[in-house]
Short mmCIF file of C-alpha atoms and ligand atoms in Angstrom, two decimals:
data_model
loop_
_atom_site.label_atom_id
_atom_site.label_comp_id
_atom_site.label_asym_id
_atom_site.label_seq_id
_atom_site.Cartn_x
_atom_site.Cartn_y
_atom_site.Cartn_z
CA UNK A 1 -37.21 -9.35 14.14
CA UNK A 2 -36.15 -7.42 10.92
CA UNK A 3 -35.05 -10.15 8.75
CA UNK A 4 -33.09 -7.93 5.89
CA UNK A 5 -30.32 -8.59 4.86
CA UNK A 6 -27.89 -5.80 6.53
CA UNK A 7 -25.54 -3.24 4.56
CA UNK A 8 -22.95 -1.10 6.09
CA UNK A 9 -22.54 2.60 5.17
CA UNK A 10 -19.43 4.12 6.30
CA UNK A 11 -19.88 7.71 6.44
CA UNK A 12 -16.57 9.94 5.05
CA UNK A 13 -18.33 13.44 4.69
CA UNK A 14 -16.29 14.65 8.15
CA UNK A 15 -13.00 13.46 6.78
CA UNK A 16 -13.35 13.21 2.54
CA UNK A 17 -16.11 15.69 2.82
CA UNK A 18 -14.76 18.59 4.56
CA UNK A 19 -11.14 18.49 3.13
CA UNK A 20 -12.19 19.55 -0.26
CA UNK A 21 -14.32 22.53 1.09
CA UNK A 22 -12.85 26.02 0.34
CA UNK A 23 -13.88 27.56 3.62
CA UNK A 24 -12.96 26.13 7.13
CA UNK A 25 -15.58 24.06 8.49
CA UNK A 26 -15.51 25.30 12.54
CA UNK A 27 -14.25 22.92 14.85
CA UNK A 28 -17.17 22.93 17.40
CA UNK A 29 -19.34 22.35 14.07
CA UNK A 30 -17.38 19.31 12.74
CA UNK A 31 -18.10 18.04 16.46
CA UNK A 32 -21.67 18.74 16.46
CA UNK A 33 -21.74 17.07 12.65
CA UNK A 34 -19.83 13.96 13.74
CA UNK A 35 -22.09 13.42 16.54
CA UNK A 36 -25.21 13.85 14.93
CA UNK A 37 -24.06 11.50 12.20
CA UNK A 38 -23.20 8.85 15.47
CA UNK A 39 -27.09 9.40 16.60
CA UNK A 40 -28.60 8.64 13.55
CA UNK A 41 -27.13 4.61 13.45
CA UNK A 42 -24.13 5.14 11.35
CA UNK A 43 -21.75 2.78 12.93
CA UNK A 44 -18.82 3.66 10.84
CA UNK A 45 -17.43 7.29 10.77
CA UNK A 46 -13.99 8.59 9.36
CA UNK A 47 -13.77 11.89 11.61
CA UNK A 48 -10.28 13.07 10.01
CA UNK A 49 -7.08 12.75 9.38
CA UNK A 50 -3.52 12.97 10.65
CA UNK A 51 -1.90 14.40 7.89
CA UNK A 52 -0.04 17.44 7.49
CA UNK A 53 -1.72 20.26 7.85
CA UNK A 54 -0.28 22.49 5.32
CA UNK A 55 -1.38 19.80 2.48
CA UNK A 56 -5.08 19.98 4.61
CA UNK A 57 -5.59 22.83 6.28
CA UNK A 58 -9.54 21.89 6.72
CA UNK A 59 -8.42 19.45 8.95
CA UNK A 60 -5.87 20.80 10.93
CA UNK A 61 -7.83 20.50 13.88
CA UNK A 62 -7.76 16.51 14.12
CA UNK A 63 -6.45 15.76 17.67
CA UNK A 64 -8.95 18.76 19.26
CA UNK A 65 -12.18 17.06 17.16
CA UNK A 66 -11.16 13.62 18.46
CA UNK A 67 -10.66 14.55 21.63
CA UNK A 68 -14.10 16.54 22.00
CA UNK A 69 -16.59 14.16 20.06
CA UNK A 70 -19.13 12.04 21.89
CA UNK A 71 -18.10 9.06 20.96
CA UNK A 72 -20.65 6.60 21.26
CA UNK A 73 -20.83 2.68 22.21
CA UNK A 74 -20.64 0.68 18.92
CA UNK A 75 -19.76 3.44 16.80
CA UNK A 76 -16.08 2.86 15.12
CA UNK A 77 -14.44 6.26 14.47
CA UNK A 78 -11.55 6.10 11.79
CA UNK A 79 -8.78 8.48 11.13
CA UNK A 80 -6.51 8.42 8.01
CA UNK A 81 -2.85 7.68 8.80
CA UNK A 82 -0.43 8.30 5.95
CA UNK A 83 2.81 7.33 7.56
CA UNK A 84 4.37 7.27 10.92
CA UNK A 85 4.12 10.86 12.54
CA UNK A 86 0.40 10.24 11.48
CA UNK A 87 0.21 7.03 13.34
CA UNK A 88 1.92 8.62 16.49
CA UNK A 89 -0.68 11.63 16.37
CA UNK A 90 -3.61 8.84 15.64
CA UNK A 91 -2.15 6.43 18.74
CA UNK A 92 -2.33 9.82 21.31
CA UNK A 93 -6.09 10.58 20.20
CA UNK A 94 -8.99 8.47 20.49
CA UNK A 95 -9.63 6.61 17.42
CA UNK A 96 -10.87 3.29 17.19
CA UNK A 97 -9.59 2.64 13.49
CA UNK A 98 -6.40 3.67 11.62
CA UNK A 99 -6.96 3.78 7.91
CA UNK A 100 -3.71 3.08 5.43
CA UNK A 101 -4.09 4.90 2.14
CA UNK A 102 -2.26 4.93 -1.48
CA UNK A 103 -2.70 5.09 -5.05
CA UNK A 104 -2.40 2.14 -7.41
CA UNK A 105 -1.07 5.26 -9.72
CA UNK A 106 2.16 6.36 -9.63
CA UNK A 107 1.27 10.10 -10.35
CA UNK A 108 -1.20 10.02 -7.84
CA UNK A 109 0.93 8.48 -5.22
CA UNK A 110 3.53 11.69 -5.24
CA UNK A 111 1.01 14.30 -5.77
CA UNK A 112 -1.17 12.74 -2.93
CA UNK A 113 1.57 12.22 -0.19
CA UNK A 114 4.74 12.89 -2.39
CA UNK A 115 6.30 9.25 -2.52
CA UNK A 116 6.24 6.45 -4.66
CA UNK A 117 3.86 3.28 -4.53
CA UNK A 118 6.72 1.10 -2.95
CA UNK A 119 7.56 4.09 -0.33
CA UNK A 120 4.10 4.23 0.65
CA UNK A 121 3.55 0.29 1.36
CA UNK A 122 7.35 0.24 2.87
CA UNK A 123 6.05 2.67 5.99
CA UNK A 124 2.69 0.92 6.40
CA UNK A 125 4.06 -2.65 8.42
CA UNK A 126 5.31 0.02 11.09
CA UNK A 127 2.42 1.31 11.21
CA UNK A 128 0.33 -1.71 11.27
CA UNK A 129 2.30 -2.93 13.87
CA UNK A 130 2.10 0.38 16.42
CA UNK A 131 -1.54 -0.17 15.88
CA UNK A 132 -2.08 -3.57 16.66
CA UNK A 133 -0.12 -2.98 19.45
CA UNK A 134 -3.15 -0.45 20.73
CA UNK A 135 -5.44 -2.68 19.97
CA UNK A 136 -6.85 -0.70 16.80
CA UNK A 137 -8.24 -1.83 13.96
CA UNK A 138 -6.82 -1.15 10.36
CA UNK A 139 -8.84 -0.16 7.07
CA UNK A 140 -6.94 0.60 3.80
CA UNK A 141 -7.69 2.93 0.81
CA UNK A 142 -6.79 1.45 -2.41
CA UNK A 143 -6.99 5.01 -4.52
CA UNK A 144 -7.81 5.34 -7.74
CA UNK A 145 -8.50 1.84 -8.61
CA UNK A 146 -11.09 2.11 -11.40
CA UNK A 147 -8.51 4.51 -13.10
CA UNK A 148 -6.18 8.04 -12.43
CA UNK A 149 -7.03 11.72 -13.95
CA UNK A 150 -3.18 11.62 -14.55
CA UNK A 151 -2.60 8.44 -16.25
CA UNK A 152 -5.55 6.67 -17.43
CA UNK A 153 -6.05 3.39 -16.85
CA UNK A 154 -4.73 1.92 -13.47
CA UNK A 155 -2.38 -1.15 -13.55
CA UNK A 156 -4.35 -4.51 -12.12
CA UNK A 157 -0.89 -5.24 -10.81
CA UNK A 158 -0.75 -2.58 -8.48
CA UNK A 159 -3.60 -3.22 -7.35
CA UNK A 160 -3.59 -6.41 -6.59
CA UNK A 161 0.13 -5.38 -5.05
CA UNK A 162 -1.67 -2.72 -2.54
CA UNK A 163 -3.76 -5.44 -1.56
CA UNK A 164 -1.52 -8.34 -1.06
CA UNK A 165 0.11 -5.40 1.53
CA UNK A 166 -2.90 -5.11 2.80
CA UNK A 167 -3.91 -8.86 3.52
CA UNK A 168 -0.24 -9.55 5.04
CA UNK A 169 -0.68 -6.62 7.26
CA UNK A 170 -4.00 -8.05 8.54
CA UNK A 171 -5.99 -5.04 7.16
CA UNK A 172 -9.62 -6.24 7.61
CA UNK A 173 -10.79 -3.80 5.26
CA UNK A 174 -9.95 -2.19 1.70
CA UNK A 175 -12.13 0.40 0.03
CA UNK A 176 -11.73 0.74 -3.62
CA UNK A 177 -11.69 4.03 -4.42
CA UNK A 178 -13.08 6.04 -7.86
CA UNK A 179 -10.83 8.79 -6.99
CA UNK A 180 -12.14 11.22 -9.89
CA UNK A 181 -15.54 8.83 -10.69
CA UNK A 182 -14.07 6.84 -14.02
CA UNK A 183 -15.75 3.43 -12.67
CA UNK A 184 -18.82 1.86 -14.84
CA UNK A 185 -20.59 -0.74 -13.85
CA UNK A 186 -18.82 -4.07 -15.65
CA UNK A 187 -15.66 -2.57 -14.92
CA UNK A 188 -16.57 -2.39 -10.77
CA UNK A 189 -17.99 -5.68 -11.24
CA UNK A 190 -14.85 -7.31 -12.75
CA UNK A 191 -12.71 -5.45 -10.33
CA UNK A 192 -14.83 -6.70 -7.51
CA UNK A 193 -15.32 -10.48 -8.74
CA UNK A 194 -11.25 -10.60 -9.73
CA UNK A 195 -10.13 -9.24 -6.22
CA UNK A 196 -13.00 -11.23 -3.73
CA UNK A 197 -10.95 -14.11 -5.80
CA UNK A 198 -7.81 -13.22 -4.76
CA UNK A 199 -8.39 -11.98 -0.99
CA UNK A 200 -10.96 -13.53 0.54
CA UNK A 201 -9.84 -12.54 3.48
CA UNK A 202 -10.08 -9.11 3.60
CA UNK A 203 -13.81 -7.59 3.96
CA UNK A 204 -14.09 -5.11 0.29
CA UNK A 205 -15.50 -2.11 0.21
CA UNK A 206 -16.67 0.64 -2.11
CA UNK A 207 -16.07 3.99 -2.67
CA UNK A 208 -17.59 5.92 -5.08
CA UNK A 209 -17.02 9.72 -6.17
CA UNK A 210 -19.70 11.08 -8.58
CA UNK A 211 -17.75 13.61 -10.84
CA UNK A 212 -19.80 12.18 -14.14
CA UNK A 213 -23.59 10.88 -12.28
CA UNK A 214 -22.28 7.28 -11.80
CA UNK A 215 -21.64 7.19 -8.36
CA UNK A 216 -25.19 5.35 -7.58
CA UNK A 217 -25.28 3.03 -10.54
CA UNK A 218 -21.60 1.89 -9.46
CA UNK A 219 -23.09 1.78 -5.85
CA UNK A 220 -25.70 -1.12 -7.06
CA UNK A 221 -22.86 -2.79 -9.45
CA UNK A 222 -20.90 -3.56 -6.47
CA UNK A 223 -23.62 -4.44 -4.43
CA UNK A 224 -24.65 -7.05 -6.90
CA UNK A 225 -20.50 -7.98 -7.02
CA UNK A 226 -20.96 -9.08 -3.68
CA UNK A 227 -20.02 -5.51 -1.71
CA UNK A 228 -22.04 -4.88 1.39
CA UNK A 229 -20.07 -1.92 2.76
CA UNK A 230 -20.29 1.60 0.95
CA UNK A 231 -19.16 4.58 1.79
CA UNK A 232 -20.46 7.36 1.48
CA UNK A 233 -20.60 11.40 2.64
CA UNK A 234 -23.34 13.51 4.13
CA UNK A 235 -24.89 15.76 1.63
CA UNK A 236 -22.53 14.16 -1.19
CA UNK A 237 -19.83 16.68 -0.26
CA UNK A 238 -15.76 15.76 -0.66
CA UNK A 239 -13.15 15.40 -3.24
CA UNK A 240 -9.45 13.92 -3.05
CA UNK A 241 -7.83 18.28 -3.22
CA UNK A 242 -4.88 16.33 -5.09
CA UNK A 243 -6.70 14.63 -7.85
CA UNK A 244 -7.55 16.62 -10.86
CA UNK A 245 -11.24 16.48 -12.01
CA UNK A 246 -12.54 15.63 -8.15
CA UNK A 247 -16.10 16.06 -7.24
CA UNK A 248 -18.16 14.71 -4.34
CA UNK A 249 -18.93 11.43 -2.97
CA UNK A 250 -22.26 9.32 -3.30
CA UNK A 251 -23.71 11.59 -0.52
CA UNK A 252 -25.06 9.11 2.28
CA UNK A 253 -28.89 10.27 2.20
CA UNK A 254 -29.35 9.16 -1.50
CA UNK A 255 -27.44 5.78 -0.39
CA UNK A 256 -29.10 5.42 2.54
CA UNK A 257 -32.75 5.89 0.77
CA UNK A 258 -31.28 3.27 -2.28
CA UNK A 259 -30.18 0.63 -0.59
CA UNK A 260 -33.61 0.52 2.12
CA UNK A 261 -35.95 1.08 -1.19
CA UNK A 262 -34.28 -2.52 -2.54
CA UNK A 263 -35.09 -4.00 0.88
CA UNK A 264 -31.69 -3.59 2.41
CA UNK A 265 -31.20 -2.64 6.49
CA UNK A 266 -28.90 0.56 6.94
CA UNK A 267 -30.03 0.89 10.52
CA UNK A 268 -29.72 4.48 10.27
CA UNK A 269 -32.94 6.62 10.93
CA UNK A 270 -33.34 9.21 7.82
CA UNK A 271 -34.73 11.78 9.90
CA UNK A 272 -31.67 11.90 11.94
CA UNK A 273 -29.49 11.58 8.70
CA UNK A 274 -31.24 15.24 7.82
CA UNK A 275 -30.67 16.81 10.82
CA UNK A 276 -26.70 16.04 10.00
CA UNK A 277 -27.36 17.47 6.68
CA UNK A 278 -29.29 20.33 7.58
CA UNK A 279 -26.27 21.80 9.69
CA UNK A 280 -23.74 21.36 6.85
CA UNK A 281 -26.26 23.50 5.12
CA UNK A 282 -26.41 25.81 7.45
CA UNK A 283 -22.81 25.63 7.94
CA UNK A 284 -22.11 25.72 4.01
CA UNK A 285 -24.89 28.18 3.07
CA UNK A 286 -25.57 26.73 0.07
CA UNK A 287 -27.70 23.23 -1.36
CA UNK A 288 -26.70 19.76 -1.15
CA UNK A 289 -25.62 17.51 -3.86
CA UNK A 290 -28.37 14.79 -2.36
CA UNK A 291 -31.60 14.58 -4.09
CA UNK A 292 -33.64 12.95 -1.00
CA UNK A 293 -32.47 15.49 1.17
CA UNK A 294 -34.28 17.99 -0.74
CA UNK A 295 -37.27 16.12 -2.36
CA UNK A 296 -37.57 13.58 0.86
CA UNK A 297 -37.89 9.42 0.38
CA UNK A 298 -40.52 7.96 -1.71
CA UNK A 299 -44.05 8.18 -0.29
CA UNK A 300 -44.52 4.68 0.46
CA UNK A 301 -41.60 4.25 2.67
CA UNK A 302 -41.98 4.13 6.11
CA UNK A 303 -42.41 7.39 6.84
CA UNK A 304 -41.99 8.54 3.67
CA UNK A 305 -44.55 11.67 3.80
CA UNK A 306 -42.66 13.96 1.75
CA UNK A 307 -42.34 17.49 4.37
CA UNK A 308 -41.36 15.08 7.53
CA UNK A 309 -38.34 13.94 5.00
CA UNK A 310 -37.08 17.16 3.14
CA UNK A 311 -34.96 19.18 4.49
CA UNK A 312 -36.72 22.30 6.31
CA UNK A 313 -36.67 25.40 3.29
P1 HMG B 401 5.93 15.36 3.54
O1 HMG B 401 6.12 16.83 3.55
O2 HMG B 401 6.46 14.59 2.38
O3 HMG B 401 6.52 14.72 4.87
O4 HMG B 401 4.41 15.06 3.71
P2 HMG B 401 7.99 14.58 5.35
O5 HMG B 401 8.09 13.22 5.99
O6 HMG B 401 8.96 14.94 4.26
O7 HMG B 401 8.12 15.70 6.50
C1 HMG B 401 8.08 17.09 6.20
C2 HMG B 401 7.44 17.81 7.36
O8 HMG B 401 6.08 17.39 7.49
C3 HMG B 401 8.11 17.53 8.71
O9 HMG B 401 7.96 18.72 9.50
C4 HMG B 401 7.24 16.47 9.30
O10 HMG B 401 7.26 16.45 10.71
C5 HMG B 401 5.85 16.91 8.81
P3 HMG B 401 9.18 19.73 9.69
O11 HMG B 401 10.27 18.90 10.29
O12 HMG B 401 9.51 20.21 8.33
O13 HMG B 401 8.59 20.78 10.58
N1 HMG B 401 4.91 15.78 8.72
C6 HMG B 401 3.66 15.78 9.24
N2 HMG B 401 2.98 16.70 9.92
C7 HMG B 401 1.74 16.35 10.31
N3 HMG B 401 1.16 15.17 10.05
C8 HMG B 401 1.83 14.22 9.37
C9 HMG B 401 3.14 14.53 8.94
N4 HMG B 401 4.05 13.83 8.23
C10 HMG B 401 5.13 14.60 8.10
N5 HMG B 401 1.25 13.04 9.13
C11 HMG B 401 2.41 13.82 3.95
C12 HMG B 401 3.87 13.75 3.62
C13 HMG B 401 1.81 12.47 3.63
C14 HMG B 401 2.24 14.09 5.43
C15 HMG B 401 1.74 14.97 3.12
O14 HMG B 401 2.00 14.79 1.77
C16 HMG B 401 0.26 15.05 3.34
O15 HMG B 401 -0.19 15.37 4.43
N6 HMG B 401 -0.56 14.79 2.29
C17 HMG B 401 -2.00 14.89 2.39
C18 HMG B 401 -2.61 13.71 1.73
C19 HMG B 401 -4.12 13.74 1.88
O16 HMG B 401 -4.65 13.94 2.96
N7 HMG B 401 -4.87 13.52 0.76
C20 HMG B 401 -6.29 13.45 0.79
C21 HMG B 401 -6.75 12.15 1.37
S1 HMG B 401 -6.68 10.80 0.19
C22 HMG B 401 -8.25 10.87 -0.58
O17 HMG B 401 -8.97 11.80 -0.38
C23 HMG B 401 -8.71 9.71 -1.42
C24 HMG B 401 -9.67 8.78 -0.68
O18 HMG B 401 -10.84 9.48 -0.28
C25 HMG B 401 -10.06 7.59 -1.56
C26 HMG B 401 -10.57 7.96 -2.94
O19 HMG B 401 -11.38 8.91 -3.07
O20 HMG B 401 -10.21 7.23 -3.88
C27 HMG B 401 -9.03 8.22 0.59
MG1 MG B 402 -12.49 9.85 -1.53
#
C-alpha cells in the first residue's frame, strides 16, 4: 500500500485557464480537455462558470460543456456561481460543487462582479441555501488575499470577514487566492497559520498565480503552513481578465512533478497529465508556461526517462 502522505490538486485551467485566453477555446475541445484531465486522477476540476457572458465570453458555453462532459465516478466538477441567476443556471446543469467567490478588496470586488464586499456576501446565504438544498457541495474564493493590483495591501479584516461568511454558510472549502501573484513566502505562511487559527473548520486551500516566478515557492510555503490542497491549471494558463497585472496559474504539471519529487501522492498519472496538455497546445498553437511539460520529470522518477515525459515536438 502507498503509504504517502496524500495532496490534493484541484485543477482550474478549464475554468481560470481558459477565461483569460484571447481566442475561444471550442466547446467540443474544452470537453475533450476536461475529460482527459478526469482520466489522468485529478479528482477535483472547476469546468466553468455561470457568469455573464458578456463579462466572459470564453465561457459562454457553460451549461452545453456540463451537460456533454464524461463525468466520471469520484471526480467533483465545480462551477463558479457569483450570485443567484448563476446558482439557478449551476442547479439546472450537472455540477457537483458550487464555488462562492469575492475580493477582500474593495476595487476588486466592483471591477470583478460590480458590487461591493457586503453586496457580494449578502447574495451568497441564498445561494448556499439553494445548494444545499441539491445536495451540492460549496467551495469559496477568497480573491486577492495576499494583496490587490488596485490597492495594495489587502485588509486582514476582510478577510477574515469573507471567511467568517464562509464558515457560517458551511463552505467546506476556501482557496486563498494571489489574484495578480504579490504573495511571498512568510507572508502565505502567516496568512495560513493566522486563518487555520481562526477556522478550523473549514478545509484551506491555495491558489497561486505566477505573474513575478513565485507561484511554486508560495506552493511549498503553504504546504509547510499546513495546506494540502493546491490548485492549479494545465499548462500554467489563466488570469482573473479583471485584475490588472494577471498572469497564469502554477500550471498543474510543474505542481504535480513538485509535490511527488518531495514524496507527496497526487494520484494523478503524468503521462495522462501531458496528453491534457498536449491538446491545449494544439488547441493554443503556441508553448506552455510548464517547464516539465517540455523538459519531462527528473530521471530518477518513476518513469522519469526524459522522451516518455516531454511533450511530443
Ligand atoms: P451585472 O451586470 O452586475 O448583473 O453582472 P445584474 O444583476 O445587474 O444583471 C444585469 C444583466 O446580467 C441581467 O440581464 C441579468 O439577467 C444578467 P438583462 O436583464 O439585462 O438581460 N446576469 C447574468 N447573466 C448570466 N449569468 C449570470 C448573470 N447575472 C446577471 N450569473 C455579474 C454581475 C457577476 C454576473 C458580472 O459582473 C460577471 O459575470 N462578472 C464576471 C466575473 C468573473 O467571472 N471574473 C473572473 C472569475 S474570478 C477569478 O478569476 C479569480 C479567482 O481565480 C481567484 C484568484 O485568482 O484569486 C477565482
Ligand atoms: Mg485565479
Amino acid at each position: 500500500m502507498d503509504q504517502r502522505e496524500q495532496v490534493t490538486i484541484y485543477e482550474v485551467g478549464p475554468r481560470d485557464g481558459l477565461q483569460f485566453e484571447s481566442q475561444f477555446f471550442p466547446t467540443d475541445r474544452k470537453i475533450e480537455l476536461i475529460n482527459l484531465l478526469s482520466a489522468s486522477g485529478l479528482k477535483k476540476i472547476e469546468a466553468t462558470s455561470f457568469v455573464h457572458p458578456k463579462a466572459v465570453p470564453q465561457l459562454r458555453d457553460a451549461a452545453e460543456v456540463m451537460a456533454r462532459i464524461d463525468k466520471q465516478a469520484g471526480v467533483t466538477y465545480s462551477v463558479l456561481v457569483p450570485n443567484l441567476k448563476g446558482c439557478q443556471a449551476a442547479l439546472a446543469s450537472r455540477a457537483d460543487e458550487f464555488t462562492l467567490f469575492v475580493s477582500a478588496s474593495p476595487t476588486h470586488n466592483r471591477k470583478n462582479v460590480g458590487m461591493s464586499i457586503a453586496d457580494s456576501l449578502a447574495g451568497f446565504p441564498e445561494i448556499a441555501r439553494l445548494a444545499s438544498e441539491a445536495g451540492k457541495s460549496l467551495r469559496g474564493y477568497v480573491i486577492t488575499a495576499f494583496g490587490c493590483p488596485y490597492e495594495g495591501a489587502v485588509s486582514l479584516d476582510n478577510v477574515r470577514r469573507i471567511m467568517e461568511v464562509y464558515a457560517r454558510l458551511g463552505v467546506r472549502e476556501a482557496s486563498l487566492g494571489d489574484t495578480t501573484g504579490m504573495a511571498n513566502p512568510p507572508q502565505v505562511q502567516r496568512l495560513v497559520a493566522e486563518l487555520r487559527r481562526g477556522f478550523p473548520e473549514v478545509n484551506l486551500a491555495a491558489h497561486f498565480h505566477d505573474s513575478r516566478g513565485t507561484g511554486l515557492v508560495n506552493t511549498y510555503a503553504a504546504f509547510a503552513a499546513g495546506v494540502r490542497v493546491f490548485d492549479s491549471s494545465i499548462g500554467g494558463l489563466g488570469g482573473c481578465p479583471f485584475a490588472k497585472g494577471a498572469a497564469g496559474n502554477v500550471p498543474t504539471e510543474d505542481t504535480v512533478n513538485l509535490c511527488e519529487e518531495m514524496g507527496l501522492d497526487t494520484g494523478v498519472d503524468f503521462d495522462k497529465l501531458l496528453q491534457a496538455a498536449a491538446l491545449v497546445r494544439e488547441v493554443l498553437g503556441r508553448e506552455l508556461a510548464s517547464g516539465t511539460s517540455r523538459v519531462g520529470r527528473p530521471r530518477w522518477s518513476p518513469g522519469g526517462q526524459g522522451e516518455s515525459h516531454c511533450l511530443p515536438a
